[in-house]
PDB file of C-alpha atoms in Angstrom:
ATOM      1  CA  UNK A   1     -63.584 -28.702  99.528  1.00  0.00           C
ATOM      2  CA  UNK A   2     -60.136 -27.221  98.928  1.00  0.00           C
ATOM      3  CA  UNK A   3     -58.769 -30.748  98.593  1.00  0.00           C
ATOM      4  CA  UNK A   4     -61.585 -31.528  96.182  1.00  0.00           C
ATOM      5  CA  UNK A   5     -60.392 -28.638  94.002  1.00  0.00           C
ATOM      6  CA  UNK A   6     -56.859 -30.011  94.253  1.00  0.00           C
ATOM      7  CA  UNK A   7     -58.023 -33.433  93.121  1.00  0.00           C
ATOM      8  CA  UNK A   8     -59.813 -31.860  90.158  1.00  0.00           C
ATOM      9  CA  UNK A   9     -56.638 -29.940  89.317  1.00  0.00           C
ATOM     10  CA  UNK A  10     -54.539 -33.071  88.940  1.00  0.00           C
ATOM     11  CA  UNK A  11     -57.328 -34.732  86.970  1.00  0.00           C
ATOM     12  CA  UNK A  12     -57.483 -31.822  84.516  1.00  0.00           C
ATOM     13  CA  UNK A  13     -53.715 -31.689  84.083  1.00  0.00           C
ATOM     14  CA  UNK A  14     -53.592 -35.435  83.453  1.00  0.00           C
ATOM     15  CA  UNK A  15     -56.448 -35.460  80.930  1.00  0.00           C
ATOM     16  CA  UNK A  16     -55.811 -32.169  79.085  1.00  0.00           C
ATOM     17  CA  UNK A  17     -52.226 -31.920  77.755  1.00  0.00           C
ATOM     18  CA  UNK A  18     -52.718 -28.450  76.258  1.00  0.00           C
ATOM     19  CA  UNK A  19     -52.976 -27.003  79.785  1.00  0.00           C
ATOM     20  CA  UNK A  20     -49.203 -27.459  80.088  1.00  0.00           C
ATOM     21  CA  UNK A  21     -48.517 -25.074  77.194  1.00  0.00           C
ATOM     22  CA  UNK A  22     -48.677 -21.797  79.214  1.00  0.00           C
ATOM     23  CA  UNK A  23     -46.117 -23.171  81.672  1.00  0.00           C
ATOM     24  CA  UNK A  24     -43.773 -24.028  78.815  1.00  0.00           C
ATOM     25  CA  UNK A  25     -44.162 -20.506  77.406  1.00  0.00           C
ATOM     26  CA  UNK A  26     -43.466 -18.883  80.787  1.00  0.00           C
ATOM     27  CA  UNK A  27     -40.484 -21.190  81.222  1.00  0.00           C
ATOM     28  CA  UNK A  28     -39.154 -20.111  77.826  1.00  0.00           C
ATOM     29  CA  UNK A  29     -39.347 -16.484  78.937  1.00  0.00           C
ATOM     30  CA  UNK A  30     -37.265 -17.375  81.974  1.00  0.00           C
ATOM     31  CA  UNK A  31     -34.741 -19.162  79.774  1.00  0.00           C
ATOM     32  CA  UNK A  32     -34.509 -16.126  77.481  1.00  0.00           C
ATOM     33  CA  UNK A  33     -34.112 -13.842  80.485  1.00  0.00           C
ATOM     34  CA  UNK A  34     -31.121 -15.786  81.788  1.00  0.00           C
ATOM     35  CA  UNK A  35     -29.581 -15.958  78.317  1.00  0.00           C
ATOM     36  CA  UNK A  36     -30.062 -12.211  77.863  1.00  0.00           C
ATOM     37  CA  UNK A  37     -28.433 -11.477  81.217  1.00  0.00           C
ATOM     38  CA  UNK A  38     -25.370 -13.416  80.165  1.00  0.00           C
ATOM     39  CA  UNK A  39     -25.043 -12.179  76.571  1.00  0.00           C
ATOM     40  CA  UNK A  40     -26.742  -8.758  76.494  1.00  0.00           C
ATOM     41  CA  UNK A  41     -26.533  -7.505  80.058  1.00  0.00           C
ATOM     42  CA  UNK A  42     -28.963  -6.717  82.867  1.00  0.00           C
ATOM     43  CA  UNK A  43     -30.469  -3.676  81.126  1.00  0.00           C
ATOM     44  CA  UNK A  44     -31.834  -5.620  78.149  1.00  0.00           C
ATOM     45  CA  UNK A  45     -32.818  -8.651  80.245  1.00  0.00           C
ATOM     46  CA  UNK A  46     -34.753  -6.440  82.638  1.00  0.00           C
ATOM     47  CA  UNK A  47     -36.976  -5.239  79.814  1.00  0.00           C
ATOM     48  CA  UNK A  48     -38.136  -8.718  78.827  1.00  0.00           C
ATOM     49  CA  UNK A  49     -40.787  -8.607  81.557  1.00  0.00           C
ATOM     50  CA  UNK A  50     -42.678  -6.067  79.439  1.00  0.00           C
ATOM     51  CA  UNK A  51     -42.981  -8.576  76.602  1.00  0.00           C
ATOM     52  CA  UNK A  52     -43.967 -11.265  79.083  1.00  0.00           C
ATOM     53  CA  UNK A  53     -46.636  -8.986  80.569  1.00  0.00           C
ATOM     54  CA  UNK A  54     -48.161  -8.591  77.107  1.00  0.00           C
ATOM     55  CA  UNK A  55     -47.919 -12.222  75.962  1.00  0.00           C
ATOM     56  CA  UNK A  56     -48.700 -14.309  79.061  1.00  0.00           C
ATOM     57  CA  UNK A  57     -52.327 -13.073  79.515  1.00  0.00           C
ATOM     58  CA  UNK A  58     -53.182 -14.634  76.150  1.00  0.00           C
ATOM     59  CA  UNK A  59     -52.089 -18.070  77.351  1.00  0.00           C
ATOM     60  CA  UNK A  60     -53.763 -17.668  80.744  1.00  0.00           C
ATOM     61  CA  UNK A  61     -57.039 -16.723  79.040  1.00  0.00           C
ATOM     62  CA  UNK A  62     -56.722 -19.647  76.623  1.00  0.00           C
ATOM     63  CA  UNK A  63     -55.955 -22.087  79.421  1.00  0.00           C
ATOM     64  CA  UNK A  64     -58.914 -21.045  81.562  1.00  0.00           C
ATOM     65  CA  UNK A  65     -61.228 -21.091  78.558  1.00  0.00           C
ATOM     66  CA  UNK A  66     -60.219 -24.709  77.893  1.00  0.00           C
ATOM     67  CA  UNK A  67     -61.116 -25.568  81.496  1.00  0.00           C
ATOM     68  CA  UNK A  68     -64.407 -23.688  81.241  1.00  0.00           C
ATOM     69  CA  UNK A  69     -65.428 -25.423  78.017  1.00  0.00           C
ATOM     70  CA  UNK A  70     -64.111 -28.850  79.001  1.00  0.00           C
ATOM     71  CA  UNK A  71     -62.485 -29.226  75.579  1.00  0.00           C
ATOM     72  CA  UNK A  72     -58.706 -29.319  75.209  1.00  0.00           C
ATOM     73  CA  UNK A  73     -58.497 -28.695  71.473  1.00  0.00           C
ATOM     74  CA  UNK A  74     -56.205 -26.109  69.824  1.00  0.00           C
ATOM     75  CA  UNK A  75     -59.259 -24.334  68.400  1.00  0.00           C
ATOM     76  CA  UNK A  76     -60.865 -23.821  71.813  1.00  0.00           C
ATOM     77  CA  UNK A  77     -57.480 -22.778  73.218  1.00  0.00           C
ATOM     78  CA  UNK A  78     -56.960 -20.078  70.586  1.00  0.00           C
ATOM     79  CA  UNK A  79     -60.573 -18.940  70.802  1.00  0.00           C
ATOM     80  CA  UNK A  80     -60.252 -18.347  74.530  1.00  0.00           C
ATOM     81  CA  UNK A  81     -56.973 -16.517  74.147  1.00  0.00           C
ATOM     82  CA  UNK A  82     -58.463 -14.073  71.650  1.00  0.00           C
ATOM     83  CA  UNK A  83     -61.768 -13.615  73.446  1.00  0.00           C
ATOM     84  CA  UNK A  84     -60.503 -12.927  76.945  1.00  0.00           C
ATOM     85  CA  UNK A  85     -57.074 -11.465  76.235  1.00  0.00           C
ATOM     86  CA  UNK A  86     -57.868  -7.832  76.978  1.00  0.00           C
ATOM     87  CA  UNK A  87     -60.183  -8.742  79.873  1.00  0.00           C
ATOM     88  CA  UNK A  88     -57.112 -10.199  81.586  1.00  0.00           C
ATOM     89  CA  UNK A  89     -54.415  -7.858  80.272  1.00  0.00           C
ATOM     90  CA  UNK A  90     -56.096  -4.610  81.352  1.00  0.00           C
ATOM     91  CA  UNK A  91     -56.779  -5.681  84.975  1.00  0.00           C
ATOM     92  CA  UNK A  92     -53.204  -6.999  85.145  1.00  0.00           C
ATOM     93  CA  UNK A  93     -51.882  -3.561  84.215  1.00  0.00           C
ATOM     94  CA  UNK A  94     -54.293  -1.840  86.617  1.00  0.00           C
ATOM     95  CA  UNK A  95     -53.246  -4.059  89.524  1.00  0.00           C
ATOM     96  CA  UNK A  96     -49.563  -3.498  88.758  1.00  0.00           C
ATOM     97  CA  UNK A  97     -50.227   0.253  88.638  1.00  0.00           C
ATOM     98  CA  UNK A  98     -52.062   0.038  91.985  1.00  0.00           C
ATOM     99  CA  UNK A  99     -49.013  -1.637  93.555  1.00  0.00           C
ATOM    100  CA  UNK A 100     -46.680   1.038  92.164  1.00  0.00           C
ATOM    101  CA  UNK A 101     -48.998   3.847  93.302  1.00  0.00           C
ATOM    102  CA  UNK A 102     -49.253   2.353  96.794  1.00  0.00           C
ATOM    103  CA  UNK A 103     -45.470   2.160  97.045  1.00  0.00           C
ATOM    104  CA  UNK A 104     -45.115   5.789  95.954  1.00  0.00           C
ATOM    105  CA  UNK A 105     -47.742   6.987  98.436  1.00  0.00           C
ATOM    106  CA  UNK A 106     -46.032   5.117 101.266  1.00  0.00           C
ATOM    107  CA  UNK A 107     -42.618   6.453 100.278  1.00  0.00           C
ATOM    108  CA  UNK A 108     -43.678  10.075 100.802  1.00  0.00           C
ATOM    109  CA  UNK A 109     -44.098   9.961 104.613  1.00  0.00           C
ATOM    110  CA  UNK A 110     -41.153   7.585 104.960  1.00  0.00           C
ATOM    111  CA  UNK A 111     -38.958   9.956 102.948  1.00  0.00           C
ATOM    112  CA  UNK A 112     -39.815  12.744 105.364  1.00  0.00           C
ATOM    113  CA  UNK A 113     -38.712  10.442 108.185  1.00  0.00           C
ATOM    114  CA  UNK A 114     -35.490   9.617 106.291  1.00  0.00           C
ATOM    115  CA  UNK A 115     -35.990   5.840 106.037  1.00  0.00           C
ATOM    116  CA  UNK A 116     -37.512   5.442 102.575  1.00  0.00           C
ATOM    117  CA  UNK A 117     -34.589   3.754 100.829  1.00  0.00           C
ATOM    118  CA  UNK A 118     -34.062   1.153 103.538  1.00  0.00           C
ATOM    119  CA  UNK A 119     -37.742   0.242 103.581  1.00  0.00           C
ATOM    120  CA  UNK A 120     -38.306   0.219  99.805  1.00  0.00           C
ATOM    121  CA  UNK A 121     -37.952  -3.577  99.250  1.00  0.00           C
ATOM    122  CA  UNK A 122     -40.271  -4.317 102.178  1.00  0.00           C
ATOM    123  CA  UNK A 123     -42.804  -1.709 101.058  1.00  0.00           C
ATOM    124  CA  UNK A 124     -42.869  -3.074  97.503  1.00  0.00           C
ATOM    125  CA  UNK A 125     -43.190  -6.684  98.684  1.00  0.00           C
ATOM    126  CA  UNK A 126     -45.860  -5.839 101.262  1.00  0.00           C
ATOM    127  CA  UNK A 127     -47.902  -3.822  98.779  1.00  0.00           C
ATOM    128  CA  UNK A 128     -47.721  -6.546  96.120  1.00  0.00           C
ATOM    129  CA  UNK A 129     -48.702  -9.306  98.549  1.00  0.00           C
ATOM    130  CA  UNK A 130     -51.513  -7.292 100.133  1.00  0.00           C
ATOM    131  CA  UNK A 131     -53.123  -6.269  96.853  1.00  0.00           C
ATOM    132  CA  UNK A 132     -52.583  -9.651  95.174  1.00  0.00           C
ATOM    133  CA  UNK A 133     -54.197 -11.472  98.098  1.00  0.00           C
ATOM    134  CA  UNK A 134     -57.575  -9.930  97.256  1.00  0.00           C
ATOM    135  CA  UNK A 135     -57.281  -9.560  93.460  1.00  0.00           C
ATOM    136  CA  UNK A 136     -55.697 -12.922  92.637  1.00  0.00           C
ATOM    137  CA  UNK A 137     -58.848 -14.389  91.055  1.00  0.00           C
ATOM    138  CA  UNK A 138     -59.597 -11.527  88.651  1.00  0.00           C
ATOM    139  CA  UNK A 139     -58.579 -13.567  85.587  1.00  0.00           C
ATOM    140  CA  UNK A 140     -60.793 -16.491  86.648  1.00  0.00           C
ATOM    141  CA  UNK A 141     -63.741 -14.117  87.084  1.00  0.00           C
ATOM    142  CA  UNK A 142     -63.094 -12.632  83.636  1.00  0.00           C
ATOM    143  CA  UNK A 143     -63.211 -16.038  81.940  1.00  0.00           C
ATOM    144  CA  UNK A 144     -65.642 -18.117  84.003  1.00  0.00           C
ATOM    145  CA  UNK A 145     -68.184 -15.345  84.571  1.00  0.00           C
ATOM    146  CA  UNK A 146     -67.550 -13.126  81.533  1.00  0.00           C
ATOM    147  CA  UNK A 147     -66.861 -10.276  83.959  1.00  0.00           C
ATOM    148  CA  UNK A 148     -65.606  -6.990  82.567  1.00  0.00           C
ATOM    149  CA  UNK A 149     -62.417  -5.242  83.675  1.00  0.00           C
ATOM    150  CA  UNK A 150     -63.430  -3.644  86.974  1.00  0.00           C
ATOM    151  CA  UNK A 151     -66.079  -6.290  87.678  1.00  0.00           C
ATOM    152  CA  UNK A 152     -63.454  -9.035  87.504  1.00  0.00           C
ATOM    153  CA  UNK A 153     -61.358  -7.308  90.166  1.00  0.00           C
ATOM    154  CA  UNK A 154     -64.451  -6.721  92.305  1.00  0.00           C
ATOM    155  CA  UNK A 155     -65.529 -10.340  91.959  1.00  0.00           C
ATOM    156  CA  UNK A 156     -62.108 -11.533  93.069  1.00  0.00           C
ATOM    157  CA  UNK A 157     -62.331  -9.381  96.193  1.00  0.00           C
ATOM    158  CA  UNK A 158     -65.851 -10.695  96.896  1.00  0.00           C
ATOM    159  CA  UNK A 159     -64.779 -14.336  96.623  1.00  0.00           C
ATOM    160  CA  UNK A 160     -61.842 -13.751  98.981  1.00  0.00           C
ATOM    161  CA  UNK A 161     -63.973 -11.902 101.559  1.00  0.00           C
ATOM    162  CA  UNK A 162     -66.699 -14.577 101.482  1.00  0.00           C
ATOM    163  CA  UNK A 163     -64.280 -17.504 101.794  1.00  0.00           C
ATOM    164  CA  UNK A 164     -61.296 -16.251 103.837  1.00  0.00           C
ATOM    165  CA  UNK A 165     -60.477 -19.603 105.428  1.00  0.00           C
ATOM    166  CA  UNK A 166     -60.609 -21.524 102.159  1.00  0.00           C
ATOM    167  CA  UNK A 167     -58.594 -18.822 100.369  1.00  0.00           C
ATOM    168  CA  UNK A 168     -55.870 -18.899 103.023  1.00  0.00           C
ATOM    169  CA  UNK A 169     -55.709 -22.693 102.724  1.00  0.00           C
ATOM    170  CA  UNK A 170     -55.573 -22.273  98.933  1.00  0.00           C
ATOM    171  CA  UNK A 171     -52.546 -19.991  99.256  1.00  0.00           C
ATOM    172  CA  UNK A 172     -50.895 -22.418 101.680  1.00  0.00           C
ATOM    173  CA  UNK A 173     -51.263 -25.226  99.129  1.00  0.00           C
ATOM    174  CA  UNK A 174     -49.831 -23.009  96.368  1.00  0.00           C
ATOM    175  CA  UNK A 175     -46.861 -21.965  98.534  1.00  0.00           C
ATOM    176  CA  UNK A 176     -46.240 -25.554  99.668  1.00  0.00           C
ATOM    177  CA  UNK A 177     -46.225 -26.789  96.072  1.00  0.00           C
ATOM    178  CA  UNK A 178     -43.903 -23.930  95.074  1.00  0.00           C
ATOM    179  CA  UNK A 179     -41.546 -24.716  97.964  1.00  0.00           C
ATOM    180  CA  UNK A 180     -41.484 -28.399  97.000  1.00  0.00           C
ATOM    181  CA  UNK A 181     -40.683 -27.618  93.359  1.00  0.00           C
ATOM    182  CA  UNK A 182     -38.032 -25.095  94.424  1.00  0.00           C
ATOM    183  CA  UNK A 183     -36.394 -27.576  96.798  1.00  0.00           C
ATOM    184  CA  UNK A 184     -36.362 -30.436  94.285  1.00  0.00           C
ATOM    185  CA  UNK A 185     -34.860 -28.368  91.476  1.00  0.00           C
ATOM    186  CA  UNK A 186     -32.403 -26.643  93.838  1.00  0.00           C
ATOM    187  CA  UNK A 187     -31.113 -30.058  94.881  1.00  0.00           C
ATOM    188  CA  UNK A 188     -30.805 -31.143  91.236  1.00  0.00           C
ATOM    189  CA  UNK A 189     -29.046 -27.866  90.363  1.00  0.00           C
ATOM    190  CA  UNK A 190     -26.587 -28.234  93.241  1.00  0.00           C
ATOM    191  CA  UNK A 191     -25.846 -31.861  92.407  1.00  0.00           C
ATOM    192  CA  UNK A 192     -25.218 -31.166  88.707  1.00  0.00           C
ATOM    193  CA  UNK A 193     -23.077 -28.067  89.322  1.00  0.00           C
ATOM    194  CA  UNK A 194     -21.354 -29.303  92.480  1.00  0.00           C
ATOM    195  CA  UNK A 195     -17.828 -28.937  91.083  1.00  0.00           C
ATOM    196  CA  UNK A 196     -18.456 -25.387  89.865  1.00  0.00           C
ATOM    197  CA  UNK A 197     -19.954 -24.389  93.224  1.00  0.00           C
ATOM    198  CA  UNK A 198     -17.137 -25.857  95.311  1.00  0.00           C
ATOM    199  CA  UNK A 199     -15.348 -22.452  95.734  1.00  0.00           C
ATOM    200  CA  UNK A 200     -18.375 -21.203  97.698  1.00  0.00           C
ATOM    201  CA  UNK A 201     -17.555 -23.628 100.490  1.00  0.00           C
ATOM    202  CA  UNK A 202     -14.303 -21.821 101.274  1.00  0.00           C
ATOM    203  CA  UNK A 203     -15.850 -18.343 101.413  1.00  0.00           C
ATOM    204  CA  UNK A 204     -16.288 -16.574 104.725  1.00  0.00           C
ATOM    205  CA  UNK A 205     -19.397 -14.605 105.740  1.00  0.00           C
ATOM    206  CA  UNK A 206     -18.203 -11.255 104.394  1.00  0.00           C
ATOM    207  CA  UNK A 207     -17.365 -12.754 100.997  1.00  0.00           C
ATOM    208  CA  UNK A 208     -20.757 -14.439 100.736  1.00  0.00           C
ATOM    209  CA  UNK A 209     -22.564 -11.210 101.671  1.00  0.00           C
ATOM    210  CA  UNK A 210     -20.767  -9.353  98.872  1.00  0.00           C
ATOM    211  CA  UNK A 211     -21.437 -12.157  96.361  1.00  0.00           C
ATOM    212  CA  UNK A 212     -23.607 -10.898  93.467  1.00  0.00           C
ATOM    213  CA  UNK A 213     -25.644 -12.664  90.754  1.00  0.00           C
ATOM    214  CA  UNK A 214     -22.998 -11.617  88.224  1.00  0.00           C
ATOM    215  CA  UNK A 215     -20.359 -13.334  90.371  1.00  0.00           C
ATOM    216  CA  UNK A 216     -22.469 -16.496  90.389  1.00  0.00           C
ATOM    217  CA  UNK A 217     -22.824 -16.430  86.595  1.00  0.00           C
ATOM    218  CA  UNK A 218     -19.076 -16.005  86.247  1.00  0.00           C
ATOM    219  CA  UNK A 219     -18.530 -18.889  88.671  1.00  0.00           C
ATOM    220  CA  UNK A 220     -20.763 -21.455  86.959  1.00  0.00           C
ATOM    221  CA  UNK A 221     -19.868 -20.350  83.410  1.00  0.00           C
ATOM    222  CA  UNK A 222     -21.839 -20.816  80.159  1.00  0.00           C
ATOM    223  CA  UNK A 223     -22.460 -24.520  80.811  1.00  0.00           C
ATOM    224  CA  UNK A 224     -23.803 -23.853  84.280  1.00  0.00           C
ATOM    225  CA  UNK A 225     -25.959 -21.014  83.035  1.00  0.00           C
ATOM    226  CA  UNK A 226     -27.419 -23.278  80.364  1.00  0.00           C
ATOM    227  CA  UNK A 227     -28.222 -25.952  82.950  1.00  0.00           C
ATOM    228  CA  UNK A 228     -29.775 -23.304  85.217  1.00  0.00           C
ATOM    229  CA  UNK A 229     -31.944 -22.013  82.375  1.00  0.00           C
ATOM    230  CA  UNK A 230     -33.164 -25.509  81.454  1.00  0.00           C
ATOM    231  CA  UNK A 231     -33.981 -26.372  85.076  1.00  0.00           C
ATOM    232  CA  UNK A 232     -35.785 -23.053  85.532  1.00  0.00           C
ATOM    233  CA  UNK A 233     -37.839 -23.728  82.415  1.00  0.00           C
ATOM    234  CA  UNK A 234     -38.731 -27.215  83.655  1.00  0.00           C
ATOM    235  CA  UNK A 235     -39.759 -25.905  87.088  1.00  0.00           C
ATOM    236  CA  UNK A 236     -41.913 -23.151  85.535  1.00  0.00           C
ATOM    237  CA  UNK A 237     -43.497 -25.659  83.138  1.00  0.00           C
ATOM    238  CA  UNK A 238     -44.665 -27.652  86.175  1.00  0.00           C
ATOM    239  CA  UNK A 239     -45.584 -24.913  88.641  1.00  0.00           C
ATOM    240  CA  UNK A 240     -47.538 -22.437  86.522  1.00  0.00           C
ATOM    241  CA  UNK A 241     -49.969 -24.937  84.903  1.00  0.00           C
ATOM    242  CA  UNK A 242     -50.637 -26.305  88.386  1.00  0.00           C
ATOM    243  CA  UNK A 243     -51.227 -22.830  89.852  1.00  0.00           C
ATOM    244  CA  UNK A 244     -53.614 -21.613  87.151  1.00  0.00           C
ATOM    245  CA  UNK A 245     -55.501 -24.911  86.924  1.00  0.00           C
ATOM    246  CA  UNK A 246     -55.864 -25.010  90.703  1.00  0.00           C
ATOM    247  CA  UNK A 247     -57.002 -21.386  90.703  1.00  0.00           C
ATOM    248  CA  UNK A 248     -59.638 -22.220  88.075  1.00  0.00           C
ATOM    249  CA  UNK A 249     -60.903 -25.276  89.948  1.00  0.00           C
ATOM    250  CA  UNK A 250     -60.995 -23.342  93.228  1.00  0.00           C
ATOM    251  CA  UNK A 251     -62.870 -20.408  91.697  1.00  0.00           C
ATOM    252  CA  UNK A 252     -65.453 -22.673  90.090  1.00  0.00           C
ATOM    253  CA  UNK A 253     -66.031 -24.301  93.461  1.00  0.00           C
ATOM    254  CA  UNK A 254     -66.210 -21.223  95.683  1.00  0.00           C
ATOM    255  CA  UNK A 255     -67.498 -18.391  93.489  1.00  0.00           C
ATOM    256  CA  UNK A 256     -71.173 -17.980  94.318  1.00  0.00           C
ATOM    257  CA  UNK A 257     -72.795 -15.382  92.101  1.00  0.00           C
ATOM    258  CA  UNK A 258     -75.259 -13.082  93.837  1.00  0.00           C
ATOM    259  CA  UNK A 259     -78.745 -12.609  92.357  1.00  0.00           C
ATOM    260  CA  UNK A 260     -78.898  -9.613  90.088  1.00  0.00           C
ATOM    261  CA  UNK A 261     -75.168  -9.681  89.355  1.00  0.00           C
ATOM    262  CA  UNK A 262     -74.762 -12.437  86.774  1.00  0.00           C
ATOM    263  CA  UNK A 263     -77.175 -15.292  86.324  1.00  0.00           C
ATOM    264  CA  UNK A 264     -75.960 -18.697  85.217  1.00  0.00           C
ATOM    265  CA  UNK A 265     -74.708 -22.085  86.359  1.00  0.00           C
ATOM    266  CA  UNK A 266     -71.852 -24.569  85.965  1.00  0.00           C
ATOM    267  CA  UNK A 267     -72.542 -27.896  84.280  1.00  0.00           C
ATOM    268  CA  UNK A 268     -71.065 -31.239  85.369  1.00  0.00           C
ATOM    269  CA  UNK A 269     -67.857 -30.517  83.440  1.00  0.00           C
ATOM    270  CA  UNK A 270     -67.337 -27.162  85.135  1.00  0.00           C
ATOM    271  CA  UNK A 271     -68.419 -25.060  82.136  1.00  0.00           C
ATOM    272  CA  UNK A 272     -70.224 -21.808  82.895  1.00  0.00           C
ATOM    273  CA  UNK A 273     -73.517 -21.060  81.144  1.00  0.00           C
ATOM    274  CA  UNK A 274     -74.948 -17.548  81.477  1.00  0.00           C
ATOM    275  CA  UNK A 275     -78.732 -17.214  81.453  1.00  0.00           C
TER     276      UNK A 275
END
C-alpha cells in the first residue's frame, strides 16, 4: 500500500504541473539564503528562515488543497492557500515551540552535570526528530479532514500510532529519495567546480577539521556560489513537491477517521467530502 501511494505521487506530479510551484518557492528561499550569506553576512541570512516560516505554509496548504480537490487550476491553488493557511501556520509554530521547550527542559539537568554544551546539537536533533516523527502529518489532517489546530496534531499522532510499520516505511522512502537527490546533485556540483575544489585534495586532517563554510565560500568564489545556489534550488524544486505529494497520498490512504470524530469519505479522485 505504501508503494501504491508512491505510484499515485508520481502520477499526480506528472499530471498536475502546479504542484511543482511550492518546491520552486522553497528553492528560491535557499538561493536567497546563500546570496545573503555572501553579500550581507550570516546574521541577515540567518533571519530569512522567519520569512520562510511565514510564507511556505501558504504554498503547502495550496498544494494539498489542489490534491484534495483534484483540480490543478490557479484558482483552486489560491483558494486552498487562503483557506488553510493559518490551520497549517499555527501548528507549525506550536511544534517548533515544543521542540525548543523540550531542548530547554533537557538542558537543565545536563547543565547541572556540566555536559550541556557538548550535547546541545544532539539534544536539538533528537528532539526535532522525535516530535516530528509523530506530528509530521498535521498539515495533511488540516487540509484533507478540515481539522482545527490541535486536532490536526492529534490526528497526525493517531495515524502514526495506528500504522507504525507503514509510517516507518514511508520515512525510509522519503530518506532514500532525499539521499538520491543529494548524491546526484553533489556529484554534479563536484564535477562543475572541480578546479575550484582542487586545493582541498592537498589538505591534511587538521586543516579539513578547521575548514568552515566561510572558507568554502571564499574557495569557490562568486561563480561557485552562484552554481551552488542554482543547484540547491533545482534539488529543492524536485524534493519538496515529491515529499508533500507523497505525504498527501499516504495520508489519504492510511488515515481512517473514527466514528464520532469527523464523518466523510474520499471520492475516486482522492477528494474528501465531509458529511
